[in-house]
Each structure stands twice: as structure tokens, then as C-alpha cells.
N, CA, C and O of each residue as an XYZ file, in Angstrom:
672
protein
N       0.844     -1.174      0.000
C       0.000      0.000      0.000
C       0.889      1.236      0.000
O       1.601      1.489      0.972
N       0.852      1.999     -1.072
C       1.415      3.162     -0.976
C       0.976      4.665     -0.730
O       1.556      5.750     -0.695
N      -0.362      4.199     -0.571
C      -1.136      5.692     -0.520
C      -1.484      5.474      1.077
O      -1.241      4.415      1.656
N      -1.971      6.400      1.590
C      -2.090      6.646      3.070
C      -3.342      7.111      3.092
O      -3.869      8.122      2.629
N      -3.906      5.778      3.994
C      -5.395      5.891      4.162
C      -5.530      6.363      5.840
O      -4.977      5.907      6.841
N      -6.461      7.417      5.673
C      -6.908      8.023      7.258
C      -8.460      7.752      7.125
O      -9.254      7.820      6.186
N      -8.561      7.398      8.532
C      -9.776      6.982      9.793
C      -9.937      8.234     10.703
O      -9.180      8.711     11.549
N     -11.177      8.619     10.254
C     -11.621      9.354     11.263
C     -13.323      9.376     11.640
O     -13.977      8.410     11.247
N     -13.945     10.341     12.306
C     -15.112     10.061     12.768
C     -16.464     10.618     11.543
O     -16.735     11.811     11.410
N     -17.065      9.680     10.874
C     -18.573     10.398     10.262
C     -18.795     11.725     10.651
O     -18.868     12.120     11.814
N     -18.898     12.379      9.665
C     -19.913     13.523      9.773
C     -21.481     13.846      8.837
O     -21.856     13.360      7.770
N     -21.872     14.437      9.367
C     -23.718     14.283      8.234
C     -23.131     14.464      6.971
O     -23.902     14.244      6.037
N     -21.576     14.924      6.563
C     -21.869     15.228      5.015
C     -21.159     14.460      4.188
O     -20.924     14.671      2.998
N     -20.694     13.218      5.107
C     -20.380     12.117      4.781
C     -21.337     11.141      4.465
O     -21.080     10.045      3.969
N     -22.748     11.680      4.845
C     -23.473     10.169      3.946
C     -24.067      9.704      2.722
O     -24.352      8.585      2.295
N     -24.193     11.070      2.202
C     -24.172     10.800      0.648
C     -23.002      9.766     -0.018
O     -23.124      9.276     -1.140
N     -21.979      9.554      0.777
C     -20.985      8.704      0.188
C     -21.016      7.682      0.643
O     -20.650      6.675      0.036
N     -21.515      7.688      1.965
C     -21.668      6.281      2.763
C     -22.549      5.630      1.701
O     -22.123      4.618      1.145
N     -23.834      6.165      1.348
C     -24.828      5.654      0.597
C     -24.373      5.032     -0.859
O     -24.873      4.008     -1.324
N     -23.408      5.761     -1.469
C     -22.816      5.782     -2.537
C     -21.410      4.433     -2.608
O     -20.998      3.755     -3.548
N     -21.121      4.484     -1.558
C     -20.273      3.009     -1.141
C     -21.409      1.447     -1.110
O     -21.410      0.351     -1.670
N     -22.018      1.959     -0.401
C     -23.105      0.662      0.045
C     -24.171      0.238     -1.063
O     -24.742     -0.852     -1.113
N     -24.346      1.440     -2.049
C     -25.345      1.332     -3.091
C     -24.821      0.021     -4.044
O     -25.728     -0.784     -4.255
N     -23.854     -0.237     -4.493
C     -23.583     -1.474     -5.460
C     -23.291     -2.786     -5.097
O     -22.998     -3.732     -5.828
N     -23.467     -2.713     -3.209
C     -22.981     -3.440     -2.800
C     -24.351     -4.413     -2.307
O     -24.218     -5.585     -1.952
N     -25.404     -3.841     -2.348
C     -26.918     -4.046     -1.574
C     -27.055     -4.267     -2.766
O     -27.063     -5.494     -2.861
N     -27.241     -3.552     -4.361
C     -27.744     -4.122     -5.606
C     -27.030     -5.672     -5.643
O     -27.616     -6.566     -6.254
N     -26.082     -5.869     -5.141
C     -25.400     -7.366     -5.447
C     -25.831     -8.235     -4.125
O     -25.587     -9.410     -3.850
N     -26.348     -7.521     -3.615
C     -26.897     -8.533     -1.960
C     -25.735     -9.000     -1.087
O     -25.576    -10.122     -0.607
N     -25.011     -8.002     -0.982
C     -23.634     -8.317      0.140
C     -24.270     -7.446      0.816
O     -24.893     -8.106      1.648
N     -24.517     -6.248      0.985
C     -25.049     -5.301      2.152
C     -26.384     -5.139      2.080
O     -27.160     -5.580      1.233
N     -26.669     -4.243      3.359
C     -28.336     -4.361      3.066
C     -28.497     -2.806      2.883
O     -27.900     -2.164      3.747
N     -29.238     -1.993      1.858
C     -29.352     -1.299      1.659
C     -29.956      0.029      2.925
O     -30.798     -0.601      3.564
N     -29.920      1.027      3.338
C     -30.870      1.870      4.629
C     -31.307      2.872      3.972
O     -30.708      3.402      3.037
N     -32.740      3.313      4.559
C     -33.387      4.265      4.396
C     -32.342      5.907      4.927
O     -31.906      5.769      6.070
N     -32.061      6.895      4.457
C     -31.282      8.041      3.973
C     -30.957      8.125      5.975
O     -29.914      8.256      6.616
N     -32.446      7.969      6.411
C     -32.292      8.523      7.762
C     -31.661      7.758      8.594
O     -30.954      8.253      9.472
N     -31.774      6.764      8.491
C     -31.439      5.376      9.254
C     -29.522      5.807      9.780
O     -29.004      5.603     10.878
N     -28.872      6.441      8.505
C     -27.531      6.455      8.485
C     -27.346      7.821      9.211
O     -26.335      7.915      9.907
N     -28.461      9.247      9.123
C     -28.106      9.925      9.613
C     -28.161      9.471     11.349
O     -27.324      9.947     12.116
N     -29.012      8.709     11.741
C     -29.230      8.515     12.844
C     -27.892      7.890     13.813
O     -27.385      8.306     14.856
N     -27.613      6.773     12.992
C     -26.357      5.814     13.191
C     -25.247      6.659     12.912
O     -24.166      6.153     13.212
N     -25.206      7.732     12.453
C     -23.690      8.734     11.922
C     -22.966      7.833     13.047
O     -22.316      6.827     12.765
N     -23.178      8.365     14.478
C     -21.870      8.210     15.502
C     -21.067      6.978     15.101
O     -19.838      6.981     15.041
N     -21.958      5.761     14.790
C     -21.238      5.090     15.163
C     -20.111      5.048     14.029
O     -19.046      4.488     14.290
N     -20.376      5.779     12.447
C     -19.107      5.706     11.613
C     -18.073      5.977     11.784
O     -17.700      6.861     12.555
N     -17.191      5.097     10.927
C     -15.680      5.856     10.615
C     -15.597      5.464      9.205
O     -15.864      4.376      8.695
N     -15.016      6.967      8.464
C     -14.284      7.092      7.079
C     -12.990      7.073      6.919
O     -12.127      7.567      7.644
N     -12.873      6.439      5.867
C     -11.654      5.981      5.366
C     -11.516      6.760      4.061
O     -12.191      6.703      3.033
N     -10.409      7.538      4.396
C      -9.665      8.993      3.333
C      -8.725      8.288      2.862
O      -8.130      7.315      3.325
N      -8.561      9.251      1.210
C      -7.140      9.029      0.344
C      -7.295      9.905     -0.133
O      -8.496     10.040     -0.367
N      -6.649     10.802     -0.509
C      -6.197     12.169     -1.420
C      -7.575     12.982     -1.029
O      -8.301     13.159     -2.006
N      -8.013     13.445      0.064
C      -9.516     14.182      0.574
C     -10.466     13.446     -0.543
O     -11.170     14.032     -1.365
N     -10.327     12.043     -0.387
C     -11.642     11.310     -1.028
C     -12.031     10.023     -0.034
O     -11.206      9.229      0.418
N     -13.286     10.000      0.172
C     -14.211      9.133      1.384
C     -13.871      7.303     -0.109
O     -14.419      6.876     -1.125
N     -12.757      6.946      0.714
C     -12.720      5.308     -0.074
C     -13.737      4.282      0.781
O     -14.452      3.423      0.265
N     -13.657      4.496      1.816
C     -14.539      3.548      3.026
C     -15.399      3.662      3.862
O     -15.585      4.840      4.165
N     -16.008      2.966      4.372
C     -16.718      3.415      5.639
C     -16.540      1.839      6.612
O     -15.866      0.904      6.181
N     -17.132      1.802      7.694
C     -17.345      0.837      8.473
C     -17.932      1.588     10.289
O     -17.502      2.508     10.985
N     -18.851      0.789     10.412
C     -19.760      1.097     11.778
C     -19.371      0.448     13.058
O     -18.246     -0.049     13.018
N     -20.019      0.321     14.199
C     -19.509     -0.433     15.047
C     -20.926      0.033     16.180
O     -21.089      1.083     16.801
N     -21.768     -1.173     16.125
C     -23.217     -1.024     16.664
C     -22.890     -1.492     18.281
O     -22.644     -2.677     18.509
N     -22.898     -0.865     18.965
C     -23.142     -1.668     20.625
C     -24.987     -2.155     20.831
O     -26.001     -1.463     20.923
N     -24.777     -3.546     20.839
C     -25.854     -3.994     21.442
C     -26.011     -4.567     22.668
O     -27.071     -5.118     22.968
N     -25.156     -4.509     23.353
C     -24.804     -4.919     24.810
C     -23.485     -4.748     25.734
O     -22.359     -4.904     25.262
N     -23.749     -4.368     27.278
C     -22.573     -4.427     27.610
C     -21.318     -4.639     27.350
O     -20.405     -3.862     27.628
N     -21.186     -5.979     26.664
C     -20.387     -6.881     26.362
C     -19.772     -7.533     24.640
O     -18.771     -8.147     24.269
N     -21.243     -6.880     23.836
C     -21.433     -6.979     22.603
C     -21.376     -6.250     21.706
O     -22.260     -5.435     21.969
N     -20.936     -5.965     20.798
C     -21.182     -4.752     19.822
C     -20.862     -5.470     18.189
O     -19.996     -6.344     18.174
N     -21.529     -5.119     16.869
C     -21.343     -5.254     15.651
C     -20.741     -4.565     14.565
O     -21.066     -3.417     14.261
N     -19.663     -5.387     13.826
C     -19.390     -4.170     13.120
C     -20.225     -4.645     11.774
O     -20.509     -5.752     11.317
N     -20.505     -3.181     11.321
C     -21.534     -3.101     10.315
C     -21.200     -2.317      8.850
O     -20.284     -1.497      8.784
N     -21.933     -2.614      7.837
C     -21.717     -1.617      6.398
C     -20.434     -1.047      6.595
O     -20.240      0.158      6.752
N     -19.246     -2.242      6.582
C     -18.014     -2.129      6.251
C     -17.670     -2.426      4.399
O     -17.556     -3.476      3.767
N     -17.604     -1.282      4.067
C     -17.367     -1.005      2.109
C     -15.764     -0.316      2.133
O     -15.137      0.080      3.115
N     -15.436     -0.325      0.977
C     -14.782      0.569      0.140
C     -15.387      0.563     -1.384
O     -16.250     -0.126     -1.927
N     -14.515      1.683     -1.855
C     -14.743      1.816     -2.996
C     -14.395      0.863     -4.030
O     -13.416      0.176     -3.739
N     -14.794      0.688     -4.880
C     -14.300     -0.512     -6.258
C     -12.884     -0.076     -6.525
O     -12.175     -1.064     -6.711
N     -12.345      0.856     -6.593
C     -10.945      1.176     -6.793
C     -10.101      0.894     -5.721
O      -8.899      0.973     -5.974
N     -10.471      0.538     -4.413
C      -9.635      0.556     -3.640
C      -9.803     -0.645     -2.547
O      -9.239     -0.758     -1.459
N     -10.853     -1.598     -3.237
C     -10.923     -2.947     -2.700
C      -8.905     -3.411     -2.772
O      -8.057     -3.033     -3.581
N      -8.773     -4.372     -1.509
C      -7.489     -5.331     -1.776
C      -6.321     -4.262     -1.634
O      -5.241     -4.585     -2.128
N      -6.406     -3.202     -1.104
C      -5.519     -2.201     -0.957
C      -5.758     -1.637      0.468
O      -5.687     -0.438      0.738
N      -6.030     -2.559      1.296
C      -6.018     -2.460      2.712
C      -7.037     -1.755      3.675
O      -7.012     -1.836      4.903
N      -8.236     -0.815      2.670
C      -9.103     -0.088      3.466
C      -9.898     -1.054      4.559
O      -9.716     -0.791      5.748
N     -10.503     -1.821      4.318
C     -11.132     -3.020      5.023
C     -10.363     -2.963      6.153
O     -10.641     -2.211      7.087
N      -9.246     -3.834      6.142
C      -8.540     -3.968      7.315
C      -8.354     -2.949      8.149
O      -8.644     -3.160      9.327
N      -7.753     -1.396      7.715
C      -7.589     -0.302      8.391
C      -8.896      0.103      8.922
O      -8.859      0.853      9.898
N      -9.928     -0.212      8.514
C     -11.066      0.326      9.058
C     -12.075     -1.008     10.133
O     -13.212     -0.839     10.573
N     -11.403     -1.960     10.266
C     -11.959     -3.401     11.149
C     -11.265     -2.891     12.098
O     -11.855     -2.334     13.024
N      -9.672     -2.981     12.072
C      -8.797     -2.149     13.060
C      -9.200     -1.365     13.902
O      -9.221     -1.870     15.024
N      -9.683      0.124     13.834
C      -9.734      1.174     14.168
C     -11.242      0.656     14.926
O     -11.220      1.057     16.089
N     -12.443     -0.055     14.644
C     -13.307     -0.288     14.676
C     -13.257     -1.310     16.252
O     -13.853     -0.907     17.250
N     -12.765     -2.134     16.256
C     -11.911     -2.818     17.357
C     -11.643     -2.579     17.966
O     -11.977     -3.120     19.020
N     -10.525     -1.239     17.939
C      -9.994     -0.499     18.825
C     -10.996      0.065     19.715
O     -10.992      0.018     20.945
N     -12.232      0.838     18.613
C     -13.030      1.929     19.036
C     -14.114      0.534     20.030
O     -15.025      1.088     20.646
N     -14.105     -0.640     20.172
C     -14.777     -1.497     20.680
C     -14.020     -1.403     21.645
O     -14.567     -0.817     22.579
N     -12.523     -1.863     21.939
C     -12.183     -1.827     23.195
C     -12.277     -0.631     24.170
O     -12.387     -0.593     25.395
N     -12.201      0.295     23.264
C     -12.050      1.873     24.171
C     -13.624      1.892     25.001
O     -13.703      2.253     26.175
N     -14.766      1.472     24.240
C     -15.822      1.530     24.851
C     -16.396      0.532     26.079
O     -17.426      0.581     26.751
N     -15.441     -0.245     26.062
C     -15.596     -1.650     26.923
C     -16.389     -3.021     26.410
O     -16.746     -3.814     27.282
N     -16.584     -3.225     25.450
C     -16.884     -4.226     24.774
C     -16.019     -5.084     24.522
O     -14.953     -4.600     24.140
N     -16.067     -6.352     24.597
C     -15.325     -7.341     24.857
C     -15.895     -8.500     24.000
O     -15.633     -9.535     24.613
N     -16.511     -8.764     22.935
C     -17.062     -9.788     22.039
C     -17.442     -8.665     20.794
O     -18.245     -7.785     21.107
N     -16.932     -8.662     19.488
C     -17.516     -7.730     18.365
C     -18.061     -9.190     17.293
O     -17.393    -10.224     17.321
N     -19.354     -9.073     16.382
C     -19.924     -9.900     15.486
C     -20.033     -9.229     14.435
O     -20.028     -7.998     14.406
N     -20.169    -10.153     13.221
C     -20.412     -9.841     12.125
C     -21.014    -10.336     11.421
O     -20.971    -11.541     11.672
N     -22.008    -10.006     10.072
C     -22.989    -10.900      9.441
C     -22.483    -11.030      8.117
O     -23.355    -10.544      7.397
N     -21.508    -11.441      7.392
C     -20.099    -11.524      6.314
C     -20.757    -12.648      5.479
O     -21.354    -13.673      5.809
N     -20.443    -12.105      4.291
C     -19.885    -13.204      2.998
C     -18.270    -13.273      3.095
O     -17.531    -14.182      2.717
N     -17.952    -12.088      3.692
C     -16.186    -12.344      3.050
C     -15.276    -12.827      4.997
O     -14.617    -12.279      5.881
N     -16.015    -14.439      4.593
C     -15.489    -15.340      6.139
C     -14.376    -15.110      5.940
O     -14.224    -14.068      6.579
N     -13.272    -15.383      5.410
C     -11.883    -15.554      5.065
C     -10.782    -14.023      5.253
O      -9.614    -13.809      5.579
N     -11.954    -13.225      4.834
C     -11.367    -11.926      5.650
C     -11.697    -11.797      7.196
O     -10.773    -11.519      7.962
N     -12.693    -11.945      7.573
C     -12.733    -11.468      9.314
C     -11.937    -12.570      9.857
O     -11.432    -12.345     10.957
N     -11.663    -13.976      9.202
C     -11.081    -14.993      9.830
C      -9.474    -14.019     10.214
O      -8.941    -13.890     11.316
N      -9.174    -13.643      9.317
C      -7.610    -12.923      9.236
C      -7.434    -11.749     10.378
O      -6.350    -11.390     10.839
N      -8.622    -11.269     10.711
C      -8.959    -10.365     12.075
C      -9.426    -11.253     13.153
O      -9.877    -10.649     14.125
N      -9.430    -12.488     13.218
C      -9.405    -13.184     14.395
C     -10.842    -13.583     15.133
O     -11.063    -13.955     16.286
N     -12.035    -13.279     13.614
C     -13.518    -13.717     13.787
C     -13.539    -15.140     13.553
O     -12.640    -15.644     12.881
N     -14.636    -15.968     14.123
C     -14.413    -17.377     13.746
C     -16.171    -17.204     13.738
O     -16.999    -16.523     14.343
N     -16.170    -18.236     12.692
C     -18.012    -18.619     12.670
C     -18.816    -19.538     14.063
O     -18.669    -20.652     14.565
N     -19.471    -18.663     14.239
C     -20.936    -18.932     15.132
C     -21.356    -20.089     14.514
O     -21.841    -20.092     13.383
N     -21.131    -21.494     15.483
C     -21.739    -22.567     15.667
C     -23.387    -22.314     15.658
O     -24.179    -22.504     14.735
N     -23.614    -21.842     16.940
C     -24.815    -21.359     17.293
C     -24.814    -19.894     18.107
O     -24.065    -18.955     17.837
N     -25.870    -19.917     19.210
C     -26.257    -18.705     19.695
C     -25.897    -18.774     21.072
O     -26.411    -18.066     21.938
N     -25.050    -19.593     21.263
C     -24.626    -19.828     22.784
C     -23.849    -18.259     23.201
O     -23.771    -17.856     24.362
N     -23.557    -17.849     22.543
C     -22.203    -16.821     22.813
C     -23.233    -15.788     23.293
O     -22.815    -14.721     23.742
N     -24.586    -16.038     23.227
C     -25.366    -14.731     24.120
C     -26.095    -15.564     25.061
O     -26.780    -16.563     24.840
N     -25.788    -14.894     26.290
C     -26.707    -15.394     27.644
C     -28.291    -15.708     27.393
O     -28.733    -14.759     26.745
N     -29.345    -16.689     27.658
C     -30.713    -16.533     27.551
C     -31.133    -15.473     28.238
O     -32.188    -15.026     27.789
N     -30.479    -14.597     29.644
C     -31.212    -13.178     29.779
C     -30.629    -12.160     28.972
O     -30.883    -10.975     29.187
N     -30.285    -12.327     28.560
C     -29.747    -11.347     27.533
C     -30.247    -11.320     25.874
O     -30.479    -10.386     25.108
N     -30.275    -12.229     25.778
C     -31.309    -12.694     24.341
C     -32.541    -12.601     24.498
O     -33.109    -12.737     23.414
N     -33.520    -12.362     25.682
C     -34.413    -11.835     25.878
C     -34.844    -10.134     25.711
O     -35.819     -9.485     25.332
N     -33.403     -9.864     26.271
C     -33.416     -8.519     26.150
C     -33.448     -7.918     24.962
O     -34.187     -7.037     24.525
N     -32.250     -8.701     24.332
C     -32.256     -8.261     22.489
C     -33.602     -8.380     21.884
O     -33.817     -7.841     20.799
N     -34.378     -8.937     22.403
C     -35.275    -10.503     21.737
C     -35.989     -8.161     21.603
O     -36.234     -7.825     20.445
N     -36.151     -7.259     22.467
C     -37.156     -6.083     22.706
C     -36.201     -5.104     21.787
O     -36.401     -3.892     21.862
N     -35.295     -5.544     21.028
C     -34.534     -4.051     19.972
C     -35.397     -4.030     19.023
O     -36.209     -4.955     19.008
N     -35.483     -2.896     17.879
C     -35.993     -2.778     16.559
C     -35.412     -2.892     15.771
O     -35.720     -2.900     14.579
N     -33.922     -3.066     16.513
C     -32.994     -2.966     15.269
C     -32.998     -4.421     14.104
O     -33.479     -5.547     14.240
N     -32.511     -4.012     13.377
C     -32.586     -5.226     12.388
C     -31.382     -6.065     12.237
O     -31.514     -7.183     11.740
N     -30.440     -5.723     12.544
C     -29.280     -5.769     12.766
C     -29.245     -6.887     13.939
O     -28.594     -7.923     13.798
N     -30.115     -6.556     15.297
C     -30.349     -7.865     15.979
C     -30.890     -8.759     15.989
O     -30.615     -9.832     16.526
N     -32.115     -8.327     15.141
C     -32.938     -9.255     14.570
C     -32.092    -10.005     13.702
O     -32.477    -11.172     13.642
N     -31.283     -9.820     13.143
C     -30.626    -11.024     12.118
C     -29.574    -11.631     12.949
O     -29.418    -12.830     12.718
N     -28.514    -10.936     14.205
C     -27.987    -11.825     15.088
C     -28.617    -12.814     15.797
O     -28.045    -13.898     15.916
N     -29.702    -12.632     16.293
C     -30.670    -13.706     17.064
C     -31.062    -14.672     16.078
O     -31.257    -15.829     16.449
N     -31.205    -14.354     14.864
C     -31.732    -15.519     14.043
C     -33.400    -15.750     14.103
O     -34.030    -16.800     14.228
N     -33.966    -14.078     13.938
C     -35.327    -14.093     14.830
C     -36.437    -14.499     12.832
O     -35.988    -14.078     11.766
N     -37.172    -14.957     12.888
C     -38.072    -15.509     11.840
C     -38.753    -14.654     11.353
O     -39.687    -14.872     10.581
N     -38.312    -13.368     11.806
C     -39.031    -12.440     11.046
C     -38.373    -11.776     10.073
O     -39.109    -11.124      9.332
N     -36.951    -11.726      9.791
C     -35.755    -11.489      9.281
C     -35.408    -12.049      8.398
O     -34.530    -11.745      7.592
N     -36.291    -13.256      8.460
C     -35.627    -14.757      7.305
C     -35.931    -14.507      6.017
O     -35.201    -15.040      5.181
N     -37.092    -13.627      5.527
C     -37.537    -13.529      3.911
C     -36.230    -12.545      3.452
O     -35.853    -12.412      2.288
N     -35.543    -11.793      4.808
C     -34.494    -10.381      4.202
C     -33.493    -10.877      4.535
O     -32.912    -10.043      5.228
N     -32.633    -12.197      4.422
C     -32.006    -12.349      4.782
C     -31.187    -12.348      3.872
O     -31.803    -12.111      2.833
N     -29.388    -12.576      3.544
C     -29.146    -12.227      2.868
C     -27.877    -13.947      2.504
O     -27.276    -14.272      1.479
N     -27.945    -14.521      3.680
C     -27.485    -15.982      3.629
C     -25.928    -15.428      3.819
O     -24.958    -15.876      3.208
N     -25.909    -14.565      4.609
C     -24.197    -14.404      4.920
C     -24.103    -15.246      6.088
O     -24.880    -16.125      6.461
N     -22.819    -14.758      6.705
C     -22.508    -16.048      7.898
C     -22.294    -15.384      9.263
O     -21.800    -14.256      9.263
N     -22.614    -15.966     10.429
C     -22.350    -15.077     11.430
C     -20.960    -14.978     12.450
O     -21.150    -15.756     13.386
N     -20.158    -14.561     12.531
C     -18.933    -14.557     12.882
C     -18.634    -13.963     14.129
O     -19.462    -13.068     14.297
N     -17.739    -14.032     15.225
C     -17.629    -13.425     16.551
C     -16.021    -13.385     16.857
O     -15.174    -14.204     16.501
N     -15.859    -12.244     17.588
C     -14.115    -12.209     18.087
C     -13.938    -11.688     19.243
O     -14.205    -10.510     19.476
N     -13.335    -12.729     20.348
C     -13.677    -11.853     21.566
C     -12.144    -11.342     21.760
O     -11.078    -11.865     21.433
N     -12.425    -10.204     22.372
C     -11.498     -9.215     22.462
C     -10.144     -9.006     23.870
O      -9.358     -8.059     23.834
């Protein structure tokens, strides 16, 4: 990698690009596409990934529990797939998991073989969440938990990726 990619925090006028990353990626059914607001809402949890003052990446990092958190609508751009943005932005994402006290991060991936290389391994099952605690999730709206729980209402939108975990 010879160009120098910077991580820093979302801002609102970053999501036209967020959208613009994730858009070819949801037409191919690797991501799931969000309503405009959905992302303004979630801003905090982004981080962008810069090259020459141009947005190549994004990647999220959802806390759904004490102990739990997801990283989410991790893209780059088509030009800059395999040139390390991914990784620099799982990284930083990790980090930003430990700083918050989270100690288990998941993921809902087609690309197993990459989070394997960040030290995710595939979810047997659902043991890795407590039954009071999966109760608790069982009351989010998010959709995002709804597809970690494996809840049946999720199953027509599902997208047949795999579920992956790394404890920290």
C-alpha cells in the first residue's frame, strides 16, 4: 500500500458517500441497503476511510450490549478494494470497541476468510449470548439484531451471509 489511508469520525456530510459506497454493494446482496435517515441517525457510530480528501470507506460499530457490539456496512470503494481499506477500518473499529468496553464484536459476512484474518471465527450457534440477555435483544428494533438472534421475522431479508464473533 502506498497511498495513506486516514480513519476518522462520520460527519452528516459524509453520507451521501456512505450511501454511494453501500449502493452497489446491496444491488449485489452483500449489504443491506438503509433508508437516507437510518444512516443519519447511526452517523456516531461511523468511521471514514480517506485518500487524497476522497471518502474510499466506511465501516460502523453497533453496541448492542454491555459486552457486545457489531461491526456493520463495512465497504470501500471498487478502486480501492485489496488495498487495505477493510482492514484499516476493522482495526480502528476494534480499537473503538475496546475503548468503549466491549469485549465480544460480530459480524454478518460473505467475506469469512477476511474477518477470519482479524481473528472472527463462525458462530456454531447462539450460545455466545446469555438466555437473559437474548431476551433482552429478543425487545430491539434494530434489524441488525434481529438477524444476530436468528429471529423468523428477518428470514424472507435475509441475505445468507454467515455469522462470525471475536472476543477481544
Amino acid at each position: 500500500m502506498t497511498e495513506t489511508i486516514r480513519i476518522r469520525p462520520a460527519r452528516t456530510s459524509d453520507v451521501p458517500a456512505i450511501k454511494a459506497l453501500v449502493a452497489p454493494l446491496a444491488d449485489q446482496r452483500i449489504l443491506m441497503a438503509k433508508e437516507t435517515v437510518a444512516y443519519y441517525e447511526s452517523l456516531q457510530e461511523f468511521r471514514i476511510a480517506e485518500a487524497r480528501g476522497q471518502v474510499i470507506g466506511c465501516g460502523a460499530l453497533h453496541v448492542m450490549w454491555e459486552d457486545l457490539a457489531e461491526v456493520r456496512t463495512l465497504a470501500a470503494s471498487d478502486s480501492w478494494r485489496g488495498k487495505g481499506v477493510g482492514h484499516t477500518l476493522v482495526e480502528r473499529l476494534l480499537d473503538d470497541a475496546r475503548a468503549l468496553g466491549v469485549s465480544r464484536v460480530f459480524c454478518l459476512t460473505f467475506e469469512v476468510d477476511f474477518f477470519k484474518k482479524h481473528g472472527f471465527e463462525v458462530m456454531a450457534d447462539q450460545t455466545a449470548v446469555d438466555p437473559v440477555v437474548y431476551s433482552e435483544l429478543l425487545r430491539s428494533h434494530d434489524e441488525g439484531v434481529a438477524e444476530f438472534l436468528d429471529l423468523a421475522r428477518v428470514k424472507p431479508n435475509t441475505l445468507g451471509n454467515t455469522r462470525m464473533i471475536k472476543t477481544l
